[in-house]
Structures are given as C-alpha cells and as structure tokens.
C-alpha cells in the first residue's frame, strides 16, 4: 500500500497534484504499463482520425485504464488517482508519458 494512498491528493492546481501523482507511480513497472496504455490511446486516436474509423475510439478507455489499473492493483498495490482526481490524473498520464519520453523520469 502506498504511503500517499491514505492522503487526499492536492487538487488546487495541477502543479500541486503532479508530485502526488508521481508518488503513486513509484514502481518502474507501473510507469511502463502506463506508458504502454497511453501509447495505445494515442495510436488509436491517430488511427481513428486518419482512417475515419471513429468507432476505434471506443478502445481508448480499455487501453488507457486497462493497463493503468492492472499496474495499480497488482504491481503498485494502490488505488488509481483517477478515483479521487479524474481530470488531473488524465493530465498526469500524458505529462508522465512526456517526461518518460524525454528522460526526465526513468523508463
């Protein structure tokens, strides 16, 4: 169980929330599964726009949440921040993805 799980995430701003979010993703495998899920979300959205097959967008929650929730429940052993701060958590997924791509956070 994560130390920060019992605390409520700061929701006054994304800048205040993001360190909490990273604390909930301390395990490298958890971050990697988030990266895979976010990659699939991005690729699915691009596919849908390029091909005009917008029904493919139905898969984005499955990819995004599926990989993330497996990572939290079975690896990180905490509850996803999505349950407490859904919009900041969604933003956190994409910022963490960028930070992993740029090397700011270890992949």
Short mmCIF file of N, CA and C in Angstrom, two decimals:
data_model
loop_
_atom_site.label_atom_id
_atom_site.label_comp_id
_atom_site.label_asym_id
_atom_site.label_seq_id
_atom_site.Cartn_x
_atom_site.Cartn_y
_atom_site.Cartn_z
N UNK A 1 0.85 -1.19 0.00
CA UNK A 1 0.00 0.00 0.00
C UNK A 1 0.89 1.24 0.00
N UNK A 2 0.55 2.19 -0.80
CA UNK A 2 1.33 3.41 -0.94
C UNK A 2 1.17 4.32 0.27
N UNK A 3 2.25 5.03 0.62
CA UNK A 3 2.18 5.99 1.72
C UNK A 3 1.18 7.09 1.43
N UNK A 4 1.11 7.51 0.17
CA UNK A 4 0.26 8.63 -0.19
C UNK A 4 -1.19 8.23 -0.44
N UNK A 5 -1.46 6.93 -0.43
CA UNK A 5 -2.81 6.47 -0.76
C UNK A 5 -3.85 6.98 0.24
N UNK A 6 -3.48 7.06 1.50
CA UNK A 6 -4.46 7.47 2.50
C UNK A 6 -4.70 8.97 2.47
N UNK A 7 -3.77 9.71 1.94
CA UNK A 7 -3.92 11.17 1.85
C UNK A 7 -4.74 11.53 0.63
N UNK A 8 -5.48 12.62 0.76
CA UNK A 8 -6.19 13.12 -0.40
C UNK A 8 -5.22 13.88 -1.27
N UNK A 9 -5.30 13.69 -2.58
CA UNK A 9 -4.38 14.40 -3.47
C UNK A 9 -4.67 15.90 -3.45
N UNK A 10 -3.63 16.71 -3.56
CA UNK A 10 -3.87 18.15 -3.67
C UNK A 10 -4.52 18.46 -5.01
N UNK A 11 -5.61 19.19 -4.99
CA UNK A 11 -6.34 19.48 -6.22
C UNK A 11 -6.49 20.98 -6.46
N UNK A 12 -5.65 21.78 -5.80
CA UNK A 12 -5.72 23.22 -6.01
C UNK A 12 -5.16 23.62 -7.36
N UNK A 13 -4.21 22.80 -7.87
CA UNK A 13 -3.63 23.06 -9.19
C UNK A 13 -2.95 21.77 -9.66
N UNK A 14 -2.73 21.68 -10.96
CA UNK A 14 -2.02 20.52 -11.49
C UNK A 14 -0.59 20.51 -10.99
N UNK A 15 0.01 21.68 -10.85
CA UNK A 15 1.40 21.78 -10.35
C UNK A 15 1.51 21.16 -8.95
N UNK A 16 0.49 21.36 -8.13
CA UNK A 16 0.49 20.77 -6.79
C UNK A 16 0.17 19.27 -6.84
N UNK A 17 -0.65 18.87 -7.78
CA UNK A 17 -1.08 17.48 -7.88
C UNK A 17 0.00 16.56 -8.45
N UNK A 18 0.80 17.03 -9.40
CA UNK A 18 1.71 16.15 -10.14
C UNK A 18 2.73 15.43 -9.24
N UNK A 19 3.33 16.08 -8.25
CA UNK A 19 4.23 15.31 -7.37
C UNK A 19 3.51 14.17 -6.64
N UNK A 20 2.27 14.41 -6.22
CA UNK A 20 1.46 13.34 -5.62
C UNK A 20 1.28 12.21 -6.64
N UNK A 21 0.93 12.58 -7.85
CA UNK A 21 0.70 11.61 -8.92
C UNK A 21 1.95 10.75 -9.13
N UNK A 22 3.11 11.39 -9.19
CA UNK A 22 4.36 10.64 -9.38
C UNK A 22 4.62 9.70 -8.21
N UNK A 23 4.27 10.13 -7.00
CA UNK A 23 4.43 9.26 -5.84
C UNK A 23 3.58 8.01 -5.92
N UNK A 24 2.45 8.12 -6.58
CA UNK A 24 1.56 6.97 -6.78
C UNK A 24 2.05 6.07 -7.91
N UNK A 25 3.11 6.49 -8.59
CA UNK A 25 3.68 5.73 -9.71
C UNK A 25 5.18 5.51 -9.48
N UNK A 26 5.54 5.16 -8.26
CA UNK A 26 6.95 4.99 -7.91
C UNK A 26 7.56 3.74 -8.53
N UNK A 27 6.75 2.72 -8.74
CA UNK A 27 7.24 1.46 -9.29
C UNK A 27 7.46 1.60 -10.79
N UNK A 28 8.63 1.22 -11.23
CA UNK A 28 9.00 1.36 -12.64
C UNK A 28 8.09 0.55 -13.57
N UNK A 29 7.71 -0.63 -13.16
CA UNK A 29 6.82 -1.45 -13.99
C UNK A 29 5.46 -0.80 -14.12
N UNK A 30 4.99 -0.18 -13.05
CA UNK A 30 3.72 0.55 -13.09
C UNK A 30 3.81 1.67 -14.14
N UNK A 31 4.89 2.44 -14.10
CA UNK A 31 5.06 3.52 -15.08
C UNK A 31 5.13 2.97 -16.49
N UNK A 32 5.80 1.86 -16.66
CA UNK A 32 5.92 1.27 -18.00
C UNK A 32 4.56 0.82 -18.53
N UNK A 33 3.75 0.24 -17.68
CA UNK A 33 2.41 -0.17 -18.13
C UNK A 33 1.56 1.05 -18.47
N UNK A 34 1.70 2.13 -17.71
CA UNK A 34 1.01 3.37 -18.06
C UNK A 34 1.49 3.86 -19.43
N UNK A 35 2.78 3.78 -19.66
CA UNK A 35 3.36 4.23 -20.92
C UNK A 35 2.77 3.44 -22.09
N UNK A 36 2.67 2.13 -21.93
CA UNK A 36 2.10 1.29 -22.98
C UNK A 36 0.64 1.68 -23.22
N UNK A 37 -0.12 1.82 -22.15
CA UNK A 37 -1.53 2.19 -22.30
C UNK A 37 -1.71 3.54 -22.96
N UNK A 38 -0.93 4.53 -22.54
CA UNK A 38 -1.02 5.87 -23.13
C UNK A 38 -0.59 5.84 -24.59
N UNK A 39 0.44 5.06 -24.90
CA UNK A 39 0.87 4.92 -26.30
C UNK A 39 -0.26 4.36 -27.16
N UNK A 40 -0.93 3.33 -26.65
CA UNK A 40 -2.04 2.74 -27.40
C UNK A 40 -3.21 3.71 -27.56
N UNK A 41 -3.45 4.52 -26.55
CA UNK A 41 -4.51 5.54 -26.65
C UNK A 41 -4.17 6.52 -27.76
N UNK A 42 -2.94 7.00 -27.77
CA UNK A 42 -2.51 7.97 -28.79
C UNK A 42 -2.57 7.35 -30.18
N UNK A 43 -2.04 6.14 -30.31
CA UNK A 43 -2.04 5.47 -31.62
C UNK A 43 -3.46 5.19 -32.10
N UNK A 44 -4.34 4.80 -31.20
CA UNK A 44 -5.73 4.54 -31.57
C UNK A 44 -6.42 5.82 -32.04
N UNK A 45 -6.17 6.92 -31.34
CA UNK A 45 -6.76 8.20 -31.74
C UNK A 45 -6.25 8.62 -33.12
N UNK A 46 -4.96 8.46 -33.36
CA UNK A 46 -4.40 8.79 -34.67
C UNK A 46 -5.02 7.90 -35.75
N UNK A 47 -5.09 6.61 -35.47
CA UNK A 47 -5.71 5.67 -36.41
C UNK A 47 -7.14 6.08 -36.74
N UNK A 48 -7.92 6.42 -35.73
CA UNK A 48 -9.32 6.79 -35.94
C UNK A 48 -9.44 8.02 -36.82
N UNK A 49 -8.58 9.01 -36.59
CA UNK A 49 -8.65 10.25 -37.37
C UNK A 49 -8.19 10.01 -38.81
N UNK A 50 -7.09 9.28 -38.97
CA UNK A 50 -6.52 9.06 -40.31
C UNK A 50 -7.44 8.19 -41.17
N UNK A 51 -8.03 7.17 -40.58
CA UNK A 51 -8.85 6.25 -41.37
C UNK A 51 -10.34 6.62 -41.38
N UNK A 52 -10.73 7.51 -40.48
CA UNK A 52 -12.14 7.85 -40.37
C UNK A 52 -12.94 6.80 -39.63
N UNK A 53 -12.28 5.85 -39.04
CA UNK A 53 -12.96 4.78 -38.28
C UNK A 53 -13.04 5.20 -36.80
N UNK A 54 -13.94 6.11 -36.54
CA UNK A 54 -14.06 6.69 -35.21
C UNK A 54 -14.58 5.72 -34.16
N UNK A 55 -15.15 4.63 -34.60
CA UNK A 55 -15.59 3.63 -33.63
C UNK A 55 -14.39 3.01 -32.89
N UNK A 56 -13.21 3.11 -33.47
CA UNK A 56 -12.00 2.62 -32.80
C UNK A 56 -11.74 3.36 -31.49
N UNK A 57 -12.29 4.56 -31.37
CA UNK A 57 -12.10 5.34 -30.15
C UNK A 57 -12.72 4.67 -28.93
N UNK A 58 -13.64 3.75 -29.15
CA UNK A 58 -14.22 3.00 -28.03
C UNK A 58 -13.15 2.20 -27.30
N UNK A 59 -12.04 1.89 -27.97
CA UNK A 59 -10.97 1.12 -27.33
C UNK A 59 -10.08 1.97 -26.43
N UNK A 60 -10.13 3.29 -26.57
CA UNK A 60 -9.19 4.13 -25.80
C UNK A 60 -9.36 3.97 -24.29
N UNK A 61 -10.57 3.93 -23.73
CA UNK A 61 -10.65 3.71 -22.28
C UNK A 61 -10.12 2.33 -21.86
N UNK A 62 -10.37 1.34 -22.69
CA UNK A 62 -9.88 -0.01 -22.39
C UNK A 62 -8.36 0.00 -22.33
N UNK A 63 -7.72 0.61 -23.31
CA UNK A 63 -6.26 0.67 -23.33
C UNK A 63 -5.71 1.52 -22.18
N UNK A 64 -6.26 2.71 -22.05
CA UNK A 64 -5.75 3.63 -21.04
C UNK A 64 -5.95 3.13 -19.63
N UNK A 65 -7.19 2.77 -19.30
CA UNK A 65 -7.48 2.33 -17.94
C UNK A 65 -7.06 0.89 -17.70
N UNK A 66 -7.16 0.05 -18.70
CA UNK A 66 -6.81 -1.36 -18.53
C UNK A 66 -5.38 -1.55 -18.06
N UNK A 67 -4.44 -0.98 -18.78
CA UNK A 67 -3.04 -1.12 -18.40
C UNK A 67 -2.76 -0.41 -17.07
N UNK A 68 -3.33 0.76 -16.88
CA UNK A 68 -3.10 1.53 -15.65
C UNK A 68 -3.64 0.80 -14.43
N UNK A 69 -4.84 0.29 -14.52
CA UNK A 69 -5.46 -0.35 -13.34
C UNK A 69 -4.78 -1.67 -13.00
N UNK A 70 -4.36 -2.41 -13.99
CA UNK A 70 -3.57 -3.62 -13.71
C UNK A 70 -2.29 -3.21 -12.97
N UNK A 71 -1.66 -2.16 -13.45
CA UNK A 71 -0.43 -1.69 -12.81
C UNK A 71 -0.66 -1.28 -11.36
N UNK A 72 -1.75 -0.59 -11.09
CA UNK A 72 -2.01 -0.13 -9.73
C UNK A 72 -2.44 -1.27 -8.80
N UNK A 73 -3.38 -2.07 -9.23
CA UNK A 73 -3.93 -3.09 -8.34
C UNK A 73 -2.98 -4.26 -8.10
N UNK A 74 -2.16 -4.62 -9.10
CA UNK A 74 -1.32 -5.81 -8.95
C UNK A 74 0.16 -5.51 -8.77
N UNK A 75 0.62 -4.34 -9.14
CA UNK A 75 2.04 -4.04 -9.04
C UNK A 75 2.31 -2.96 -8.00
N UNK A 76 1.70 -1.81 -8.18
CA UNK A 76 1.92 -0.69 -7.26
C UNK A 76 1.17 -0.92 -5.95
N UNK A 77 0.08 -1.69 -6.02
CA UNK A 77 -0.75 -2.02 -4.85
C UNK A 77 -1.37 -0.77 -4.21
N UNK A 78 -1.91 0.08 -5.04
CA UNK A 78 -2.64 1.26 -4.56
C UNK A 78 -3.84 1.50 -5.46
N UNK A 79 -4.69 2.41 -5.05
CA UNK A 79 -5.86 2.77 -5.87
C UNK A 79 -5.45 3.85 -6.85
N UNK A 80 -5.87 3.74 -8.10
CA UNK A 80 -5.53 4.77 -9.08
C UNK A 80 -6.03 6.15 -8.63
N UNK A 81 -5.22 7.16 -8.88
CA UNK A 81 -5.59 8.54 -8.53
C UNK A 81 -6.83 8.99 -9.30
N UNK A 82 -7.17 8.27 -10.36
CA UNK A 82 -8.35 8.59 -11.16
C UNK A 82 -9.61 8.65 -10.30
N UNK A 83 -9.67 7.82 -9.27
CA UNK A 83 -10.86 7.77 -8.43
C UNK A 83 -11.04 9.04 -7.59
N UNK A 84 -9.94 9.75 -7.33
CA UNK A 84 -10.00 10.95 -6.49
C UNK A 84 -9.91 12.24 -7.29
N UNK A 85 -9.18 12.21 -8.38
CA UNK A 85 -8.97 13.42 -9.19
C UNK A 85 -8.89 13.02 -10.66
N UNK A 86 -10.03 12.72 -11.30
CA UNK A 86 -10.00 12.16 -12.65
C UNK A 86 -9.35 13.03 -13.71
N UNK A 87 -9.60 14.33 -13.70
CA UNK A 87 -9.05 15.18 -14.76
C UNK A 87 -7.55 15.41 -14.58
N UNK A 88 -7.14 15.66 -13.34
CA UNK A 88 -5.70 15.81 -13.08
C UNK A 88 -4.97 14.50 -13.35
N UNK A 89 -5.60 13.37 -13.07
CA UNK A 89 -4.96 12.08 -13.32
C UNK A 89 -4.77 11.84 -14.81
N UNK A 90 -5.78 12.20 -15.59
CA UNK A 90 -5.66 12.07 -17.04
C UNK A 90 -4.53 12.94 -17.56
N UNK A 91 -4.47 14.18 -17.08
CA UNK A 91 -3.37 15.06 -17.47
C UNK A 91 -2.04 14.48 -17.00
N UNK A 92 -2.03 13.92 -15.78
CA UNK A 92 -0.81 13.32 -15.25
C UNK A 92 -0.30 12.18 -16.11
N UNK A 93 -1.21 11.39 -16.67
CA UNK A 93 -0.80 10.30 -17.56
C UNK A 93 0.00 10.83 -18.75
N UNK A 94 -0.51 11.89 -19.35
CA UNK A 94 0.16 12.43 -20.53
C UNK A 94 1.44 13.17 -20.19
N UNK A 95 1.47 13.86 -19.06
CA UNK A 95 2.70 14.55 -18.65
C UNK A 95 3.76 13.51 -18.26
N UNK A 96 3.37 12.47 -17.55
CA UNK A 96 4.33 11.41 -17.20
C UNK A 96 4.84 10.72 -18.47
N UNK A 97 3.97 10.50 -19.43
CA UNK A 97 4.36 9.92 -20.71
C UNK A 97 5.43 10.79 -21.37
N UNK A 98 5.19 12.11 -21.41
CA UNK A 98 6.16 13.04 -21.99
C UNK A 98 7.46 13.02 -21.19
N UNK A 99 7.35 13.01 -19.86
CA UNK A 99 8.54 13.01 -19.02
C UNK A 99 9.34 11.72 -19.19
N UNK A 100 8.68 10.62 -19.45
CA UNK A 100 9.39 9.36 -19.71
C UNK A 100 10.06 9.41 -21.09
N UNK A 101 9.38 9.98 -22.07
CA UNK A 101 9.96 10.10 -23.41
C UNK A 101 11.21 10.97 -23.41
N UNK A 102 11.17 12.04 -22.61
CA UNK A 102 12.29 12.98 -22.60
C UNK A 102 13.39 12.60 -21.61
N UNK A 103 13.17 11.54 -20.83
CA UNK A 103 14.18 11.09 -19.88
C UNK A 103 14.13 11.77 -18.52
N UNK A 104 13.16 12.64 -18.31
CA UNK A 104 13.03 13.31 -17.02
C UNK A 104 12.68 12.30 -15.92
N UNK A 105 11.89 11.31 -16.28
CA UNK A 105 11.53 10.22 -15.37
C UNK A 105 12.07 8.93 -15.99
N UNK A 106 12.72 8.09 -15.19
CA UNK A 106 13.28 6.84 -15.75
C UNK A 106 12.20 5.94 -16.34
N UNK A 107 12.50 5.39 -17.51
CA UNK A 107 11.60 4.43 -18.14
C UNK A 107 11.93 3.10 -17.51
#
